[in-house]
mmCIF file of C-alpha atoms in Angstrom:
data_model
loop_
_atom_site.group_PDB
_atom_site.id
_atom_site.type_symbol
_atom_site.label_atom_id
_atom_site.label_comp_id
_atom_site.label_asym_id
_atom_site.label_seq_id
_atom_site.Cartn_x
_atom_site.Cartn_y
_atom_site.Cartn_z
ATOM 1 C CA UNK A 28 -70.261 -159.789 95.899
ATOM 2 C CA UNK A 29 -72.431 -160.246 92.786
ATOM 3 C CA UNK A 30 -71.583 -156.959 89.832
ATOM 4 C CA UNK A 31 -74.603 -154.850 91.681
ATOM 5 C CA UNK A 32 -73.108 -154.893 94.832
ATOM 6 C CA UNK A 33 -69.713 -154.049 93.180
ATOM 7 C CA UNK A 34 -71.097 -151.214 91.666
ATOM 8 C CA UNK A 35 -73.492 -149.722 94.992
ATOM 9 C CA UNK A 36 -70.269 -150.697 96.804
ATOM 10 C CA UNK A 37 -67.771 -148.496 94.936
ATOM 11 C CA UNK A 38 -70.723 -145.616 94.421
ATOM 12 C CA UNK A 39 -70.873 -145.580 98.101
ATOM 13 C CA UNK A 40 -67.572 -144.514 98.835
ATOM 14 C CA UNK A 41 -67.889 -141.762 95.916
ATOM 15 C CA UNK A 42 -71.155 -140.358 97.188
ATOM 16 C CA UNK A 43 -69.111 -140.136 100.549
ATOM 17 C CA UNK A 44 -66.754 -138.257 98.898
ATOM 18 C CA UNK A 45 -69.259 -136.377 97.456
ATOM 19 C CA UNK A 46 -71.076 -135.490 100.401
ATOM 20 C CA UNK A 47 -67.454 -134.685 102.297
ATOM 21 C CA UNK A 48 -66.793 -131.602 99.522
ATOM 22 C CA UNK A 49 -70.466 -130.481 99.888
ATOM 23 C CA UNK A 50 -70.011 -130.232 103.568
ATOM 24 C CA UNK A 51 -66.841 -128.539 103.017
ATOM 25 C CA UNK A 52 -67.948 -125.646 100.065
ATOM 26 C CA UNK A 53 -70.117 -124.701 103.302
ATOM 27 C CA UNK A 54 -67.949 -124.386 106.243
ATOM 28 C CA UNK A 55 -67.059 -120.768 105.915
ATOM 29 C CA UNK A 56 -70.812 -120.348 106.910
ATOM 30 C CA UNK A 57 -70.569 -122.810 109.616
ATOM 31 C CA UNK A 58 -67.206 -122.118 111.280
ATOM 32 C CA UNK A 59 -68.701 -120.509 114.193
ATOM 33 C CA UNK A 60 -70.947 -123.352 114.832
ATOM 34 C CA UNK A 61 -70.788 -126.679 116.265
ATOM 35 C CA UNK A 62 -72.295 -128.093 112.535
ATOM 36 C CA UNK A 63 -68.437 -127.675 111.268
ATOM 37 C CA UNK A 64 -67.472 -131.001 113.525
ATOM 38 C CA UNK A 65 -69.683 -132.603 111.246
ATOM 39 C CA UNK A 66 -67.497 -131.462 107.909
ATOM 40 C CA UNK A 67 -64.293 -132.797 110.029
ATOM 41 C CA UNK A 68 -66.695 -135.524 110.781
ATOM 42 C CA UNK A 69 -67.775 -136.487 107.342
ATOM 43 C CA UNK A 70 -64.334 -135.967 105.831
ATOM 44 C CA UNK A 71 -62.485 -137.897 108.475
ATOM 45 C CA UNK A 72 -64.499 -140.870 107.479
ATOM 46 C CA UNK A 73 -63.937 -140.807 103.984
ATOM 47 C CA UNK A 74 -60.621 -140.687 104.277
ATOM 48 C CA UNK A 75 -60.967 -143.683 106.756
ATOM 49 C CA UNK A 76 -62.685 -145.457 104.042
ATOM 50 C CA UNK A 77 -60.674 -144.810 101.125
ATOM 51 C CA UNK A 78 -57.648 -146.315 103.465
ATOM 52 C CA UNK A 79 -59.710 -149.533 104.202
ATOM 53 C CA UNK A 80 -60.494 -149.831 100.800
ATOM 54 C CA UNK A 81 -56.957 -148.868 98.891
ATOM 55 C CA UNK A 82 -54.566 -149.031 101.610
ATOM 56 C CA UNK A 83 -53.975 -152.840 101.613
ATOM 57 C CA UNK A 84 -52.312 -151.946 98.506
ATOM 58 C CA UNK A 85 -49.467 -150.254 100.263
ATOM 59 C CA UNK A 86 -49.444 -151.483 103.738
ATOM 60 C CA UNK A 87 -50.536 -154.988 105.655
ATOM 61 C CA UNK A 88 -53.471 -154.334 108.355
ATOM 62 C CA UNK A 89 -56.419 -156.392 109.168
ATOM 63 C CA UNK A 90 -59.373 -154.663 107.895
ATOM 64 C CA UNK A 91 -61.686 -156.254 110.729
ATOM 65 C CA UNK A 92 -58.903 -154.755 113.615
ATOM 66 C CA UNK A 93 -59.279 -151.360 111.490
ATOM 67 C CA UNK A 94 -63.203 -150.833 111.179
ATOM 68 C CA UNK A 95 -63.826 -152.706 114.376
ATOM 69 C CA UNK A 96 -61.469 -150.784 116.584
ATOM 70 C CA UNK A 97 -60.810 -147.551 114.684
ATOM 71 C CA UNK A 98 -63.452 -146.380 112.232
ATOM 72 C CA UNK A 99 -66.719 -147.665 113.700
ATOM 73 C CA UNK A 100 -65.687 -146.530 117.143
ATOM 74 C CA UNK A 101 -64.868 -142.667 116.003
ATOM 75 C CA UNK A 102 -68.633 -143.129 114.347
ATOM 76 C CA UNK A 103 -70.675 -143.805 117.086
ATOM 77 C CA UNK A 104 -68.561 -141.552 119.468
ATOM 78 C CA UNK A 105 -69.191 -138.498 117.243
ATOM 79 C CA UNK A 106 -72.931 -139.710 116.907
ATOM 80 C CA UNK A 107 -73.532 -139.903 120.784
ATOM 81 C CA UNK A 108 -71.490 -136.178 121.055
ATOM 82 C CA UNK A 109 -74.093 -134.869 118.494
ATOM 83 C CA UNK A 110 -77.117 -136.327 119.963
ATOM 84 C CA UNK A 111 -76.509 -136.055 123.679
ATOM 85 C CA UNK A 112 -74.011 -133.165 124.118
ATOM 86 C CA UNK A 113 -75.268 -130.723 121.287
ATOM 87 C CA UNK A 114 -78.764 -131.644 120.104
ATOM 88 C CA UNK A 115 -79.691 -132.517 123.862
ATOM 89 C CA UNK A 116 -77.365 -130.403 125.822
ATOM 90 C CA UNK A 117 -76.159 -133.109 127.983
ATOM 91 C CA UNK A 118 -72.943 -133.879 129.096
ATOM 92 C CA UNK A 119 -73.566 -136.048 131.130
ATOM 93 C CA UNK A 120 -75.460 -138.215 128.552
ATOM 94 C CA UNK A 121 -72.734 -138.211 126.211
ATOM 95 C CA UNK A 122 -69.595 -139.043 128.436
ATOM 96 C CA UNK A 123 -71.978 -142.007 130.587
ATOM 97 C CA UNK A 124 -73.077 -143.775 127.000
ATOM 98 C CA UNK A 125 -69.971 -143.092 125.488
ATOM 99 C CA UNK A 126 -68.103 -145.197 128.475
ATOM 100 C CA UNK A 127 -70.884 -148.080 128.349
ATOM 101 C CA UNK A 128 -70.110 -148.386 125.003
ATOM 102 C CA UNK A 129 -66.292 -148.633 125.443
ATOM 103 C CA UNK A 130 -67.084 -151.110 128.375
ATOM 104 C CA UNK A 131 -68.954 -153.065 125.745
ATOM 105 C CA UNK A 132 -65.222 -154.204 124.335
ATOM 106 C CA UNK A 133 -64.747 -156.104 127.253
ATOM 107 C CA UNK A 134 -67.651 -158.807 126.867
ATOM 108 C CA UNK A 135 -66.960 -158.424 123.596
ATOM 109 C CA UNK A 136 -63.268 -159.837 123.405
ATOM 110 C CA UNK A 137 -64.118 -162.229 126.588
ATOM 111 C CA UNK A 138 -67.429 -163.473 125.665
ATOM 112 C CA UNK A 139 -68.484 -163.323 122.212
ATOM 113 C CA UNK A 140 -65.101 -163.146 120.525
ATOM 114 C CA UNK A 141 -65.993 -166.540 119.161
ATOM 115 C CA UNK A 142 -69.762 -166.608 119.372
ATOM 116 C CA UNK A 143 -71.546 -167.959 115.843
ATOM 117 C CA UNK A 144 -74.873 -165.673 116.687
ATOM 118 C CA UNK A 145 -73.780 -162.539 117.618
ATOM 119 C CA UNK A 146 -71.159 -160.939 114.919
ATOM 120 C CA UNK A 147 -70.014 -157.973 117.142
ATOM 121 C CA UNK A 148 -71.405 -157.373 120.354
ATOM 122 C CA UNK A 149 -69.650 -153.775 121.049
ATOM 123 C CA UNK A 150 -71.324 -152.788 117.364
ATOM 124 C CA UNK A 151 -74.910 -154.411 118.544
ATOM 125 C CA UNK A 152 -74.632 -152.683 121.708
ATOM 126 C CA UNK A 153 -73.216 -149.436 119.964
ATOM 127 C CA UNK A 154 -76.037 -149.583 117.655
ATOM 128 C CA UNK A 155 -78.771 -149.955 120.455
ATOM 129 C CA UNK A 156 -77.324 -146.992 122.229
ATOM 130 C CA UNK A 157 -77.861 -145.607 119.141
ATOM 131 C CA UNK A 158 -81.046 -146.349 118.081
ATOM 132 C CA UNK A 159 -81.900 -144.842 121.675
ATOM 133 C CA UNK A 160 -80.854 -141.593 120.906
ATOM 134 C CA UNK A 161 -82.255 -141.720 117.255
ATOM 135 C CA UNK A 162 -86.005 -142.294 118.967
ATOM 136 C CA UNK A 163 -85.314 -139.651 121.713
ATOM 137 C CA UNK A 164 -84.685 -137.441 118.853
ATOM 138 C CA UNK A 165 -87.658 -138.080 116.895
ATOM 139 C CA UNK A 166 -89.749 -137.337 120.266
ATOM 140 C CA UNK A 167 -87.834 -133.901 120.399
ATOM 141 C CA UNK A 168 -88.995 -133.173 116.666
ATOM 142 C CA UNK A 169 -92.437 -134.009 117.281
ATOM 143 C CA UNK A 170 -92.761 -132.170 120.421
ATOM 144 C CA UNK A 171 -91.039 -129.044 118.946
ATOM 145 C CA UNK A 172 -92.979 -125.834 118.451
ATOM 146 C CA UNK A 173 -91.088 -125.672 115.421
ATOM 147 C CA UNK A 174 -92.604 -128.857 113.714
ATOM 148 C CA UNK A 175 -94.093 -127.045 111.064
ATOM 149 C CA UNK A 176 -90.260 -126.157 109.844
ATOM 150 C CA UNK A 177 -88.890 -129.561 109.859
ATOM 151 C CA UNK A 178 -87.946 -129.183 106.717
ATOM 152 C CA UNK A 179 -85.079 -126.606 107.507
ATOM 153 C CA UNK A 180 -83.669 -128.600 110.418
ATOM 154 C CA UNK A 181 -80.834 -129.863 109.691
ATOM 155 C CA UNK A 182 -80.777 -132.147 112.241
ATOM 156 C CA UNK A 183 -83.798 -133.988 110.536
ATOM 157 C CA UNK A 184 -82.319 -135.242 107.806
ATOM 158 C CA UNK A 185 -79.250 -136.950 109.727
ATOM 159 C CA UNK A 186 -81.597 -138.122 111.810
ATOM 160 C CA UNK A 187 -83.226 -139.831 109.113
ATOM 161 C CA UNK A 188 -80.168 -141.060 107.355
ATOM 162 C CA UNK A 189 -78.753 -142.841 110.681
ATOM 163 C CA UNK A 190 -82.458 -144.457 111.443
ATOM 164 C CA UNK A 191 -81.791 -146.116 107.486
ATOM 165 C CA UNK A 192 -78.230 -146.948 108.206
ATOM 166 C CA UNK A 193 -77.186 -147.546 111.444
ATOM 167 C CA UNK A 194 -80.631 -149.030 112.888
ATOM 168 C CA UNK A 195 -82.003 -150.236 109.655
ATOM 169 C CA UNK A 196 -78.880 -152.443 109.483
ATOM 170 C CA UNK A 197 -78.577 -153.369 113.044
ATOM 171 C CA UNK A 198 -80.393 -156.653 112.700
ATOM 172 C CA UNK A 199 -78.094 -157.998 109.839
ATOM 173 C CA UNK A 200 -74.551 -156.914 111.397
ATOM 174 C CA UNK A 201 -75.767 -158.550 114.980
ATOM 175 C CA UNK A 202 -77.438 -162.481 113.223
ATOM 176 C CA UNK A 203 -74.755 -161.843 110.052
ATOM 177 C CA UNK A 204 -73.404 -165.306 110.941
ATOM 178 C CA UNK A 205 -76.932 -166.757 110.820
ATOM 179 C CA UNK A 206 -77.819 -164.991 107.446
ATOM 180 C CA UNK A 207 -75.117 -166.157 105.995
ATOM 181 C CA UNK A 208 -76.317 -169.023 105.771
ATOM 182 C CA UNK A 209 -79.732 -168.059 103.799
ATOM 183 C CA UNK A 210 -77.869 -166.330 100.639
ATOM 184 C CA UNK A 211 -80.859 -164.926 99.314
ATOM 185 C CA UNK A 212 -81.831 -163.410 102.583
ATOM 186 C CA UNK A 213 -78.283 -162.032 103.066
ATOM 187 C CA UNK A 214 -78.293 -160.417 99.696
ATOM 188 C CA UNK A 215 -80.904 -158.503 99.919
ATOM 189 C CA UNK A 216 -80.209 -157.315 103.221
ATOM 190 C CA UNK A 217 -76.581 -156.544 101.711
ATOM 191 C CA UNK A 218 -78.400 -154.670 99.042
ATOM 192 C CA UNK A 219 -80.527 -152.759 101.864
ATOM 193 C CA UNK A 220 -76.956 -151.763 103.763
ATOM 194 C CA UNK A 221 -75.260 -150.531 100.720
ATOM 195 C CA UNK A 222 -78.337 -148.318 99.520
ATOM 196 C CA UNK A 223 -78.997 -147.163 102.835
ATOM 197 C CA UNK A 224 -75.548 -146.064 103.403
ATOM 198 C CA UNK A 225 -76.098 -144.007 99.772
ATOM 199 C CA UNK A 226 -79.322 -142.646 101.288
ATOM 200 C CA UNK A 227 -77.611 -141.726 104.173
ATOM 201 C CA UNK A 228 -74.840 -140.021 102.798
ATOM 202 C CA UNK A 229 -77.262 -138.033 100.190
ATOM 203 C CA UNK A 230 -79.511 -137.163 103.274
ATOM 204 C CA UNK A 231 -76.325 -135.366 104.857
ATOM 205 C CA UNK A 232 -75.891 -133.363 101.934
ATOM 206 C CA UNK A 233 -79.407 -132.440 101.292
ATOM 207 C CA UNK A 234 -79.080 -131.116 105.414
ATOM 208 C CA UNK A 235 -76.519 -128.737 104.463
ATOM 209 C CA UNK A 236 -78.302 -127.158 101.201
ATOM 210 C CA UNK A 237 -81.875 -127.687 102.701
ATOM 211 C CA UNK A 238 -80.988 -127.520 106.631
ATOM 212 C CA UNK A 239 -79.143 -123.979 106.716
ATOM 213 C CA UNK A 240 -81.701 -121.621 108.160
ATOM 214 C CA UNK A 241 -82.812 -124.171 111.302
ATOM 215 C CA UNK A 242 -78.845 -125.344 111.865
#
């Protein structure tokens, strides 16, 4: 990690932080809505973050074990329980991807535990589900009668900030072990998933300042 990376890399977690107290100076106004999961949400991960970044200090864990079975998992749970169960109403949605993408550990540890082309197969296949919901989302903003307002929806601009994350960065998490190999390739597609994530993260703000009135 070259001294720009250091420095997105350590802004990133900050600008988490940040976005965790902006979420939380408004959940007085959002404590009868289902919006104030996503303050628990975004706070939850920091502190999950600041642990895999400081907590080797204190105590011995495999950070790979921790992101792969802990942190990224709680992600893409929430995700699929605000896509499917609350912006889509579906229940059924959310509890049927929710246990493909648990099933997805299986091939994972069995088949491409080992594999030198596919990184992690339970995050590929957690990402795809993903990406899924991001474009059935999109379709429901277009469609909307409420377009013109898109601006006020909060659900917009997380939209926006997982498409630049999670999907944006699909590609190098699933062929990481074939970019490594191509260094310049790989470090600008580092870059891309460290400024995304601080897009991202800015973008969830901005929904709870900009987002209010459509929430």
């Amino acid at each position: 990690m070259n001294s720009f990376q250091k420095l997105l890399s350590d802004s990133f977690l900050w600008i988490e932080g940040g976005t965790a107290i902006v979420a939380l100076l408004h959940l007085k106004g959002l404590k009868r809505q289902y919006w104030r999961f996503f303050i628990y949400f975004l706070v939850i991960v920091f502190i999950c973050e600041a642990v895999g970044k400081w907590g080797g200090a204190y105590i011995s864990f495999s950070k790979t074990k921790y992101y792969n079975y802990v942190v990224i998992p709680f992600q893409f749970i929430f995700f699929y329980w605000l896509y499917a169960f609350k912006s889509f109403n579906n229940k059924t949605l959310f509890w049927a991807l929710t246990l493909l993408y648990l099933l997805s550990f299986i091939p994972s540890e069995f088949y491409f535990k080992g594999s030198k082309i596919i990184f992690s197969f339970n995050y590929t296949f957690g990402s795809f589900i993903l990406m899924v919901l991001v474009v059935m989302e999109y379709y429901k903003q277009i469609t909307s009668s409420d377009i013109i307002n898109f601006n006020r929806n909060r659900m917009f601009y997380v939209n926006l900030g997982v498409t630049l994350f999670y999907i944006g960065t699909l590609p190098f998490w699933t062929f990481y072990y074939l970019l490594v190999e191509y260094k310049q390739i790989w470090n600008i597609y580092f870059d891309y998933f460290l400024i995304s994530g601080i897009v991202m993260y800015v973008l969830f703000s901005i929904s709870f300042v900009w987002g209010k009135q459509n929430s």
